[in-house]
Short mmCIF file of C-alpha atoms in Angstrom, two decimals:
data_model
loop_
_atom_site.label_atom_id
_atom_site.label_comp_id
_atom_site.label_asym_id
_atom_site.label_seq_id
_atom_site.Cartn_x
_atom_site.Cartn_y
_atom_site.Cartn_z
CA MET A 1 51.07 -3.10 -22.05
CA ARG A 2 50.29 -0.38 -19.81
CA ARG A 3 46.31 -0.74 -19.94
CA LEU A 4 46.89 -4.15 -18.64
CA LEU A 5 49.16 -3.44 -15.82
CA LEU A 6 46.75 -0.29 -15.09
CA VAL A 7 43.55 -3.05 -15.10
CA SER A 8 45.89 -5.72 -13.01
CA VAL A 9 46.57 -2.57 -10.40
CA LEU A 10 42.62 -1.59 -10.15
CA ALA A 11 41.79 -4.91 -9.50
CA LEU A 12 44.46 -5.42 -6.68
CA CYS A 13 43.19 -2.39 -5.13
CA ALA A 14 39.88 -3.31 -5.25
CA CYS A 15 40.26 -6.74 -3.82
CA SER A 16 42.49 -5.10 -1.07
CA THR A 17 39.48 -2.90 -0.23
CA ILE A 18 37.31 -5.46 -0.33
CA ARG A 19 39.27 -7.81 2.22
CA GLY A 20 40.45 -5.13 4.21
CA ARG A 21 36.17 -4.19 5.18
CA ALA A 22 36.09 -8.25 5.42
CA ASP A 23 38.48 -8.28 7.88
CA SER A 24 37.22 -4.95 10.07
CA LEU A 25 33.78 -7.03 9.92
CA ALA A 26 35.48 -10.21 11.67
CA GLN A 27 37.16 -8.47 14.08
CA GLU A 28 34.04 -7.04 14.81
CA GLY A 29 32.47 -10.28 15.27
CA ARG A 30 30.02 -9.99 11.84
CA TYR A 31 30.97 -13.43 10.45
CA VAL A 32 28.48 -13.79 8.18
CA GLU A 33 28.76 -10.63 6.23
CA ALA A 34 32.63 -11.37 6.56
CA ALA A 35 32.00 -14.68 4.67
CA THR A 36 30.18 -13.28 2.41
CA LEU A 37 32.25 -10.56 1.26
CA TYR A 38 35.50 -13.51 0.99
CA GLU A 39 33.02 -15.00 -1.21
CA ASP A 40 33.10 -12.44 -3.55
CA LEU A 41 37.22 -12.33 -3.46
CA VAL A 42 37.16 -15.67 -3.86
CA ARG A 43 34.92 -15.46 -7.36
CA GLN A 44 37.59 -12.97 -8.53
CA SER A 45 40.61 -14.92 -7.68
CA PRO A 46 39.32 -18.75 -7.40
CA HIS A 47 42.78 -20.40 -6.94
CA GLU A 48 43.99 -17.97 -3.89
CA PRO A 49 44.86 -21.02 -1.46
CA GLU A 50 44.53 -18.27 1.35
CA LEU A 51 41.15 -16.65 0.24
CA LEU A 52 39.67 -20.06 0.26
CA GLN A 53 40.89 -21.15 3.87
CA MET A 54 39.67 -17.55 4.97
CA ARG A 55 36.55 -17.95 3.56
CA GLU A 56 36.05 -21.66 5.32
CA ARG A 57 37.20 -20.41 8.83
CA LEU A 58 35.08 -17.06 8.63
CA ARG A 59 31.88 -19.64 7.64
CA SER A 60 32.58 -21.82 10.66
CA GLN A 61 32.93 -18.83 13.00
CA ALA A 62 29.77 -17.87 12.03
CA LEU A 63 28.15 -21.29 12.59
CA LEU A 64 29.46 -21.25 15.82
CA GLN A 65 28.53 -17.93 16.84
CA GLY A 66 24.91 -18.83 15.71
CA LEU A 67 25.20 -21.81 17.49
CA GLU A 68 26.19 -20.41 20.87
CA ALA A 69 23.95 -17.47 20.44
CA ALA A 70 20.68 -19.86 19.77
CA ARG A 71 22.09 -21.77 23.24
CA ALA A 72 22.51 -18.57 25.26
CA ALA A 73 18.58 -17.56 24.07
CA ARG A 74 17.32 -21.15 25.27
CA HIS A 75 19.24 -20.76 28.62
CA GLU A 76 17.44 -17.22 28.64
CA GLY A 77 13.76 -18.14 28.19
CA ARG A 78 13.83 -16.72 24.84
CA ASP A 79 13.03 -20.30 23.11
CA ASP A 80 11.45 -18.40 19.90
CA ASP A 81 14.59 -16.25 19.45
CA ALA A 82 16.43 -19.60 19.60
CA GLU A 83 14.87 -21.30 16.98
CA VAL A 84 15.45 -18.43 14.72
CA GLY A 85 18.80 -18.51 15.62
CA LEU A 86 19.06 -22.32 14.72
CA LEU A 87 17.21 -21.65 11.12
CA ASN A 88 19.78 -19.24 10.39
CA VAL A 89 22.84 -21.81 11.70
CA LEU A 90 20.70 -24.50 9.38
CA ASP A 91 20.28 -22.23 6.43
CA HIS A 92 23.85 -21.41 6.22
CA ARG A 93 25.26 -24.73 6.74
CA ALA A 94 23.00 -26.35 3.77
CA ALA A 95 23.91 -22.92 1.71
CA TRP A 96 27.59 -23.30 2.25
CA GLY A 97 28.28 -27.24 2.91
CA THR A 98 30.13 -26.66 5.85
CA LYS A 99 31.29 -29.49 8.07
CA LEU A 100 30.79 -28.50 11.66
CA SER A 101 34.04 -29.68 13.76
CA GLY A 102 32.96 -32.27 16.78
CA GLY A 103 32.26 -29.21 18.94
CA MET A 104 29.93 -27.79 16.97
CA GLU A 105 28.43 -30.90 16.26
CA HIS A 106 27.44 -31.61 20.15
CA LEU A 107 25.91 -27.84 20.07
CA LEU A 108 23.79 -29.05 17.01
CA ARG A 109 22.55 -32.04 18.57
CA ASP A 110 21.16 -29.85 21.96
CA ALA A 111 19.95 -27.04 19.80
CA LEU A 112 17.82 -30.02 17.97
CA GLU A 113 16.93 -31.36 20.98
CA SER A 114 15.62 -28.46 22.75
CA THR A 115 14.02 -27.61 19.61
CA ARG A 116 12.15 -30.74 19.79
CA ARG A 117 11.48 -30.18 23.75
CA HIS A 118 9.75 -26.65 22.83
CA LEU A 119 7.54 -28.24 19.77
CA GLU A 120 6.30 -30.66 22.45
CA LEU A 121 5.20 -27.69 24.43
CA ARG A 122 3.73 -25.00 21.66
CA VAL A 123 2.74 -28.03 19.14
CA GLY A 124 2.13 -31.31 21.12
CA VAL A 125 0.36 -30.29 24.11
CA PRO A 126 -2.14 -28.05 22.38
CA ALA A 127 -2.42 -31.23 20.09
CA ARG A 128 -2.70 -33.58 22.93
CA GLU A 129 -6.05 -31.55 24.59
CA GLY A 130 -7.70 -31.03 21.59
CA HIS A 131 -6.69 -27.79 20.38
CA ALA A 132 -5.40 -28.63 16.93
CA LEU A 133 -5.89 -25.28 15.44
CA THR A 134 -3.78 -23.59 18.07
CA ALA A 135 -1.04 -26.22 17.23
CA GLU A 136 -1.49 -25.70 13.89
CA GLN A 137 -0.91 -22.23 13.85
CA ALA A 138 2.28 -22.82 16.18
CA LEU A 139 3.76 -25.80 13.61
CA ARG A 140 3.07 -23.51 10.60
CA ARG A 141 5.29 -20.20 12.16
CA ARG A 142 8.23 -23.03 11.93
CA GLN A 143 7.38 -24.51 8.67
CA GLY A 144 11.21 -23.01 7.67
CA LEU A 145 12.61 -24.35 10.40
CA LEU A 146 11.03 -28.06 10.23
CA ALA A 147 11.52 -28.32 6.53
CA HIS A 148 15.57 -28.97 6.66
CA PRO A 149 16.53 -32.53 7.09
CA GLU A 150 17.86 -32.70 10.39
CA LEU A 151 13.86 -32.07 11.78
CA ALA A 152 12.31 -34.05 9.25
CA ASN A 153 11.20 -36.86 11.17
CA LEU A 154 9.91 -34.11 14.30
CA ALA A 155 7.77 -32.28 11.58
CA ILE A 156 6.11 -35.64 10.59
CA ASP A 157 5.48 -36.42 13.83
CA MET A 158 4.03 -32.82 15.07
CA GLU A 159 2.02 -32.98 11.73
CA ALA A 160 0.90 -36.55 12.30
CA ARG A 161 -0.19 -35.29 15.64
CA VAL A 162 -2.07 -32.21 14.75
CA GLN A 163 -3.62 -34.32 12.43
CA ALA A 164 -4.68 -36.57 14.88
CA SER A 165 -6.15 -33.88 17.17
CA GLY A 166 -8.03 -31.80 14.11
CA ARG A 167 -9.76 -35.40 13.36
CA ALA A 168 -10.96 -36.13 16.96
CA SER A 169 -12.04 -32.98 18.17
CA CYS A 170 -13.91 -33.28 14.53
CA GLN A 171 -15.90 -36.21 15.73
CA ARG A 172 -16.59 -34.44 19.27
CA LEU A 173 -17.95 -31.48 17.36
CA LYS A 174 -20.25 -33.51 15.40
CA ASP A 175 -21.61 -35.98 18.23
CA MET A 176 -23.05 -32.31 19.95
CA ARG A 177 -26.48 -31.92 19.25
CA SER A 178 -27.55 -28.98 16.85
CA ASP A 179 -30.55 -29.71 14.91
CA ASP A 180 -31.75 -26.34 15.33
CA SER A 181 -28.23 -24.58 14.69
CA PRO A 182 -27.65 -24.24 11.14
CA HIS A 183 -24.95 -21.86 11.39
CA TRP A 184 -23.03 -24.31 14.35
CA ARG A 185 -23.73 -27.07 11.68
CA GLU A 186 -22.13 -24.69 8.88
CA LEU A 187 -19.21 -24.20 11.29
CA VAL A 188 -18.86 -27.73 12.05
CA PHE A 189 -18.63 -28.59 8.45
CA ARG A 190 -15.75 -26.13 8.03
CA TYR A 191 -14.22 -27.43 10.71
CA CYS A 192 -14.02 -30.89 9.98
CA ASP A 193 -13.10 -30.05 6.21
CA HIS A 194 -10.21 -28.19 7.17
CA TRP A 195 -8.98 -31.55 8.25
CA GLY A 196 -9.98 -33.34 5.89
CA GLU A 197 -13.30 -35.11 7.28
CA SER A 198 -16.48 -35.01 6.15
CA ALA A 199 -19.80 -33.48 8.17
CA PRO A 200 -23.27 -32.99 7.27
CA ARG A 201 -23.80 -29.31 5.77
CA PRO A 202 -27.00 -27.52 6.14
CA ALA A 203 -29.03 -27.46 3.08
CA ASP A 204 -29.66 -23.64 3.66
CA VAL A 205 -28.18 -21.18 5.94
CA PRO A 206 -30.38 -18.38 7.02
CA GLY A 207 -29.10 -14.93 6.10
CA VAL A 208 -26.62 -15.72 3.17
CA PHE A 209 -26.80 -15.68 -0.13
CA GLY A 210 -25.98 -17.40 -3.72
CA ALA A 211 -24.84 -15.43 -6.84
CA ILE A 212 -25.69 -11.85 -7.00
CA ALA A 213 -28.20 -10.84 -9.34
CA TRP A 214 -28.00 -7.38 -11.03
CA GLU A 215 -30.48 -4.61 -11.70
CA GLY A 216 -29.51 -1.37 -13.90
CA SER A 217 -26.50 -0.38 -15.30
CA VAL A 218 -23.77 2.72 -14.89
CA ASP A 219 -24.27 4.96 -17.86
CA GLY A 220 -21.24 5.58 -20.06
CA LEU A 221 -19.85 2.31 -19.74
CA ASN A 222 -19.46 -0.08 -22.58
CA VAL A 223 -20.63 -3.53 -22.63
CA VAL A 224 -17.55 -4.75 -21.97
CA GLN A 225 -16.89 -2.03 -19.31
CA GLN A 226 -20.13 -2.65 -17.40
CA ALA A 227 -19.39 -6.83 -17.32
CA GLN A 228 -16.10 -6.25 -15.80
CA LEU A 229 -17.72 -3.54 -12.94
CA GLU A 230 -20.10 -6.66 -12.23
CA SER A 231 -17.64 -9.47 -12.13
CA ARG A 232 -15.41 -7.42 -10.15
CA LEU A 233 -18.14 -6.50 -7.30
CA ILE A 234 -19.20 -10.55 -7.22
CA GLN A 235 -15.97 -11.62 -6.53
CA VAL A 236 -16.01 -9.35 -3.54
CA PHE A 237 -19.35 -10.21 -2.98
CA GLU A 238 -18.33 -14.32 -3.12
CA SER A 239 -15.48 -13.25 -0.75
CA SER A 240 -17.89 -11.95 1.85
CA PRO A 241 -19.87 -13.41 4.98
CA TRP A 242 -22.94 -12.95 2.83
CA TYR A 243 -21.80 -15.73 0.39
CA ALA A 244 -22.56 -18.98 0.58
CA SER A 245 -22.30 -21.22 -3.04
CA GLY A 246 -25.33 -23.61 -2.06
CA ALA A 247 -27.59 -20.85 -1.10
CA MET A 248 -30.56 -20.52 -2.66
CA SER A 249 -31.60 -16.98 -2.33
CA ARG A 250 -30.02 -14.63 -5.01
CA PRO A 251 -29.93 -10.95 -3.81
CA VAL A 252 -30.69 -8.09 -6.19
CA PHE A 253 -28.15 -5.45 -6.25
CA THR A 254 -29.54 -2.23 -7.87
CA LEU A 255 -26.26 -0.83 -9.96
CA GLY A 256 -26.65 3.08 -10.98
CA GLY A 257 -24.09 5.95 -12.16
CA ARG A 258 -22.56 7.70 -15.22
CA PHE A 259 -19.20 7.69 -16.14
CA VAL A 260 -18.35 10.48 -18.58
CA THR A 261 -15.17 11.98 -20.32
CA GLU A 262 -14.95 15.67 -21.39
CA GLN A 263 -12.52 16.76 -23.81
CA GLU A 264 -11.57 20.41 -24.87
CA CYS A 265 -9.55 22.14 -27.23
CA ARG A 266 -9.02 26.09 -27.81
CA ASP A 267 -6.41 28.15 -28.97
CA VAL A 268 -4.95 30.46 -26.82
CA GLU A 269 -1.58 32.90 -26.63
CA ARG A 270 0.83 32.42 -24.66
CA THR A 271 4.10 34.86 -23.24
CA ALA A 272 7.22 33.97 -22.08
CA SER A 273 9.64 36.26 -20.27
CA TRP A 274 12.89 36.42 -21.30
CA THR A 275 15.99 38.53 -20.98
CA GLU A 276 17.80 40.31 -23.94
CA THR A 277 21.48 41.40 -23.24
CA VAL A 278 21.46 44.84 -25.13
CA PRO A 279 25.05 46.81 -26.00
CA TYR A 280 25.02 50.53 -26.05
CA THR A 281 27.92 53.47 -26.05
CA GLU A 282 28.62 55.95 -23.82
CA GLU A 283 31.28 58.96 -24.26
CA GLU A 284 33.48 59.09 -21.19
CA THR A 285 36.06 61.61 -20.41
CA ARG A 286 39.35 60.76 -19.20
CA THR A 287 42.61 62.43 -18.19
CA GLU A 288 46.15 61.63 -18.85
CA VAL A 289 49.48 62.34 -18.17
CA VAL A 290 52.20 63.27 -20.80
CA ASN A 291 55.51 64.53 -21.16
CA GLU A 292 55.65 67.95 -23.66
CA VAL A 293 59.18 68.88 -25.16
CA GLN A 294 59.83 72.89 -24.44
CA VAL A 295 63.22 74.46 -26.09
CA GLY A 296 64.27 77.20 -24.51
CA TRP A 297 66.98 79.49 -23.26
CA GLU A 298 69.24 78.35 -20.38
CA ASP A 299 71.95 80.81 -18.63
CA SER A 300 74.81 79.01 -17.24
CA THR A 301 78.35 80.13 -16.10
CA ASP A 302 81.66 78.37 -16.75
CA VAL A 303 84.40 78.23 -14.22
CA ASN A 304 85.89 81.42 -15.81
CA GLY A 305 82.93 83.51 -14.48
CA VAL A 306 82.06 83.84 -18.15
CA THR A 307 78.14 83.55 -18.45
CA ARG A 308 76.50 82.20 -22.12
CA SER A 309 72.87 81.42 -23.18
CA GLU A 310 72.52 78.05 -24.16
CA LEU A 311 69.28 76.48 -26.29
CA VAL A 312 68.10 73.38 -23.54
CA THR A 313 65.47 70.88 -24.71
CA LYS A 314 63.05 69.79 -21.75
CA ASN A 315 60.59 66.87 -20.91
CA VAL A 316 57.95 68.65 -18.95
CA PRO A 317 54.96 66.29 -17.51
CA THR A 318 51.33 67.73 -18.92
CA THR A 319 48.18 66.56 -17.74
CA ARG A 320 45.43 66.42 -20.77
CA THR A 321 41.62 65.49 -21.01
CA TYR A 322 40.14 63.63 -23.58
CA THR A 323 36.87 61.82 -24.54
CA VAL A 324 36.67 58.44 -25.95
CA SER A 325 33.32 56.01 -26.61
CA VAL A 326 32.45 52.80 -24.48
CA THR A 327 30.34 50.34 -24.97
CA HIS A 328 28.15 48.81 -22.15
CA HIS A 329 25.21 45.97 -21.99
CA ARG A 330 22.44 46.22 -19.94
CA GLN A 331 19.43 43.46 -19.22
CA VAL A 332 16.50 44.13 -20.82
CA PRO A 333 13.26 41.97 -20.06
CA ARG A 334 11.45 41.03 -23.13
CA THR A 335 8.63 38.68 -23.75
CA PHE A 336 7.80 35.96 -26.42
CA GLU A 337 4.43 35.55 -27.49
CA TYR A 338 3.23 32.37 -29.66
CA GLN A 339 0.51 30.14 -30.46
CA ALA A 340 -0.62 27.15 -28.80
CA LEU A 341 -3.73 24.85 -28.07
CA ARG A 342 -4.87 24.60 -24.73
CA LEU A 343 -6.06 20.78 -24.03
CA SER A 344 -8.44 19.76 -21.15
CA GLN A 345 -9.48 16.45 -19.94
CA ALA A 346 -11.57 15.63 -17.14
CA HIS A 347 -12.95 12.18 -16.06
CA ARG A 348 -15.79 11.97 -13.90
CA VAL A 349 -17.50 9.09 -12.47
CA ALA A 350 -20.60 8.20 -9.75
CA VAL A 351 -21.52 4.39 -8.93
CA LEU A 352 -24.17 3.81 -6.49
CA SER A 353 -25.19 -0.23 -5.60
CA SER A 354 -27.98 -1.25 -2.98
CA SER A 355 -29.49 -4.34 -1.94
CA VAL A 356 -31.59 -5.73 0.87
CA LEU A 357 -29.88 -8.34 2.61
CA ASP A 358 -31.19 -7.90 5.86
CA SER A 359 -34.70 -7.01 5.76
CA ARG A 360 -34.71 -5.38 8.85
CA ARG A 361 -32.49 -2.92 7.97
CA ALA A 362 -32.33 -0.17 5.84
CA PRO A 363 -30.89 -1.32 2.29
CA PHE A 364 -27.33 -2.35 2.10
CA LEU A 365 -25.79 0.56 0.41
CA VAL A 366 -22.21 1.93 -1.30
CA THR A 367 -21.50 4.83 -3.13
CA MET A 368 -18.36 6.17 -5.20
CA GLN A 369 -17.67 9.07 -6.66
CA ASP A 370 -14.68 10.97 -8.00
CA HIS A 371 -13.49 13.11 -10.64
CA LEU A 372 -10.01 13.93 -12.16
CA PHE A 373 -9.07 17.21 -14.27
CA GLU A 374 -5.87 17.20 -16.61
CA SER A 375 -4.77 20.36 -18.84
CA GLY A 376 -1.73 20.98 -20.92
CA TYR A 377 -0.86 22.51 -23.82
CA GLU A 378 0.58 21.49 -27.58
CA HIS A 379 2.44 23.48 -30.20
CA ASP A 380 5.74 23.02 -32.33
CA VAL A 381 7.59 26.59 -31.22
CA THR A 382 11.04 26.41 -30.44
CA PHE A 383 12.69 29.69 -28.79
CA HIS A 384 15.78 28.70 -26.62
CA GLU A 385 15.97 32.04 -24.73
CA ALA A 386 12.57 32.02 -23.41
CA ASN A 387 13.20 27.85 -22.72
CA VAL A 388 9.93 27.36 -25.14
CA SER A 389 10.47 23.94 -27.00
CA PRO A 390 7.63 21.85 -28.21
CA GLU A 391 5.26 20.42 -25.81
CA ARG A 392 2.70 17.61 -25.82
CA PRO A 393 0.58 16.56 -22.55
CA SER A 394 0.21 13.65 -21.11
CA PHE A 395 -3.31 12.49 -20.30
CA THR A 396 -4.56 9.65 -17.80
CA SER A 397 -6.76 7.16 -20.28
CA ALA A 398 -10.21 6.51 -19.35
CA GLU A 399 -9.69 3.19 -18.85
CA ALA A 400 -6.69 3.32 -16.37
CA TRP A 401 -8.60 5.85 -14.35
CA LEU A 402 -11.99 3.89 -14.58
CA ASP A 403 -9.58 0.98 -13.34
CA THR A 404 -8.45 2.40 -9.90
CA LYS A 405 -11.74 3.69 -9.22
CA VAL A 406 -13.32 0.30 -9.82
CA ALA A 407 -10.32 -0.80 -7.47
CA ALA A 408 -11.42 1.78 -4.82
CA LEU A 409 -14.83 0.45 -4.99
CA GLU A 410 -13.83 -2.81 -4.30
CA THR A 411 -12.16 -1.94 -1.00
CA THR A 412 -15.16 0.02 0.25
CA PHE A 413 -17.61 -2.61 -1.43
CA SER A 414 -15.56 -5.28 0.60
CA GLU A 415 -15.28 -3.10 3.89
CA ARG A 416 -19.36 -2.06 3.77
CA LEU A 417 -20.46 -5.99 3.42
CA VAL A 418 -18.23 -6.98 6.42
CA ALA A 419 -19.56 -3.64 8.77
CA TYR A 420 -22.99 -4.42 7.69
CA TRP A 421 -22.92 -7.96 8.62
CA LEU A 422 -21.28 -7.29 12.11
CA GLU A 423 -24.35 -4.78 12.24
CA SER A 424 -26.74 -7.33 11.47
CA TYR A 425 -25.54 -10.43 13.53
CA CYS A 426 -22.51 -9.62 15.76
CA SER A 427 -24.02 -6.18 17.72
CA SER A 428 -25.85 -8.06 20.80
CA PRO A 429 -22.94 -7.91 23.72
CA SER A 430 -25.27 -11.65 24.46
CA LEU A 431 -24.97 -14.58 21.87
CA THR A 432 -26.04 -17.75 21.58
CA LEU A 433 -23.80 -20.17 20.30
CA ASP A 434 -25.56 -20.35 16.75
CA GLU A 435 -25.36 -16.50 16.88
CA ALA A 436 -22.19 -16.87 17.61
CA ALA A 437 -21.11 -19.50 14.83
CA ARG A 438 -23.21 -17.28 12.81
CA CYS A 439 -21.13 -13.87 13.87
CA VAL A 440 -17.67 -15.50 13.25
CA ARG A 441 -18.48 -15.57 9.57
CA ALA A 442 -16.90 -12.12 9.22
CA GLY A 443 -13.55 -14.21 9.66
CA ASP A 444 -10.61 -11.78 10.85
CA ALA A 445 -13.11 -8.92 12.01
CA THR A 446 -15.18 -11.09 14.38
CA PRO A 447 -15.55 -9.49 17.55
CA VAL A 448 -14.56 -10.75 21.09
CA GLN A 449 -18.18 -11.53 22.30
CA ALA A 450 -18.57 -14.36 19.59
CA VAL A 451 -15.09 -15.60 20.36
CA ARG A 452 -15.80 -15.76 23.76
CA VAL A 453 -18.97 -18.23 23.51
CA LEU A 454 -17.13 -20.12 20.93
CA ALA A 455 -14.41 -20.70 23.70
CA ASP A 456 -16.79 -22.58 25.57
CA ILE A 457 -16.78 -25.24 22.98
CA PHE A 458 -13.38 -24.62 21.74
CA GLY A 459 -11.35 -23.70 24.04
CA ALA A 460 -8.06 -21.79 22.98
CA ASP A 461 -9.10 -22.50 19.48
CA ALA A 462 -11.52 -20.06 19.60
CA THR A 463 -9.40 -17.33 18.53
CA HIS A 464 -8.38 -19.08 15.34
CA VAL A 465 -11.95 -20.57 14.58
CA PRO A 466 -12.56 -17.24 12.47
CA ALA A 467 -9.46 -17.83 10.02
CA LEU A 468 -12.00 -20.80 8.86
CA PHE A 469 -13.94 -18.25 7.40
CA ALA A 470 -10.80 -16.26 5.87
CA TRP A 471 -12.52 -15.17 2.55
CA PRO A 472 -9.88 -15.63 -0.23
#
């Protein structure tokens, strides 16, 4: 019974603490956080009407606060912030199932109408002007908001207008003469394919390649490891500007290097320092005061003037000196010697790969070199005084270490491929339309001079064109 009472008291204290925190948050205007804490209280006490009522009141206050904040942001010209606020309101309303009051319904209708007008500006206008990629990006940024049923019709309408704009732009691009511009035709093909439209694709695009052909191998790798290395580098190449699935020309990549793991084991003698507490005895001289009994004659005179001698006993304080043996302790440095095995392991890797991707330049080259040395001791000795206990070293496995190095090589390989492409085809300050279309295969790394050339055709969409070559 006492235990049950204690549990009840503790639960009551915990609830009181949570409720106090929730009420404090509510007073600070942090209604969402306060409502969340009240939700915890309701879960603990689901049959408390007061808690249920307070939770619902806080939820309503949170929604009202969010709607008012969104309206204020609109009035201040912060339309993006207003949409974020509206998204939060709709998310909470859907999660809570809260019914809005008449005033909040009015605020919500205003927020939805303001959102419609803002999307018309950010999505509808670019779509109408033929900037479908710009409109699409604006629409994607609002996918979470448009997923709510209150905006379902608006989402359908905007999506249809963006798609129609993209298809119309595709047709406009296909109508342009481009017989001697294979890179431009490849770009038009990708643009139209993005919108689900067909467009002729050039049979062969100069400067790009199909699947890699390998020559050579890395010494020390087994067949499986060699195949995995080649496969991972192939994936990187096929995600680079240099690759086109239908290209006839295959680049020949040389692959060389060495991977080795060396291990050593030798007997060693180890020394551990420790301190021993050692007793020792010393003779100490001490003094003490004792009362010695002394007996002697004393004269005394009585009332009649008669003098008598009496034998008197007295205690006389006397100091005496004596010697005792005392035990002390001192800390004595010691060493503990024991036998152990010293184990060491070293991984070393060096990889080099090259290929002629641009005959006008020196071969493409990527290298990777690294090593890892680890050592430790192995023994079964236990000596607590010197903190010696059995040891077993844990070394990085060759497979795990090699995997991290190959991952690093992948990153370097990818970066070098893009850089080599930019150096080959994007370094000129003045580019033709076909050269700009070739350069833009660099994706997000496309330089500004190529985007400026494409802006003559794509307008505001030019900054989004490189995303058509955003490699997976």
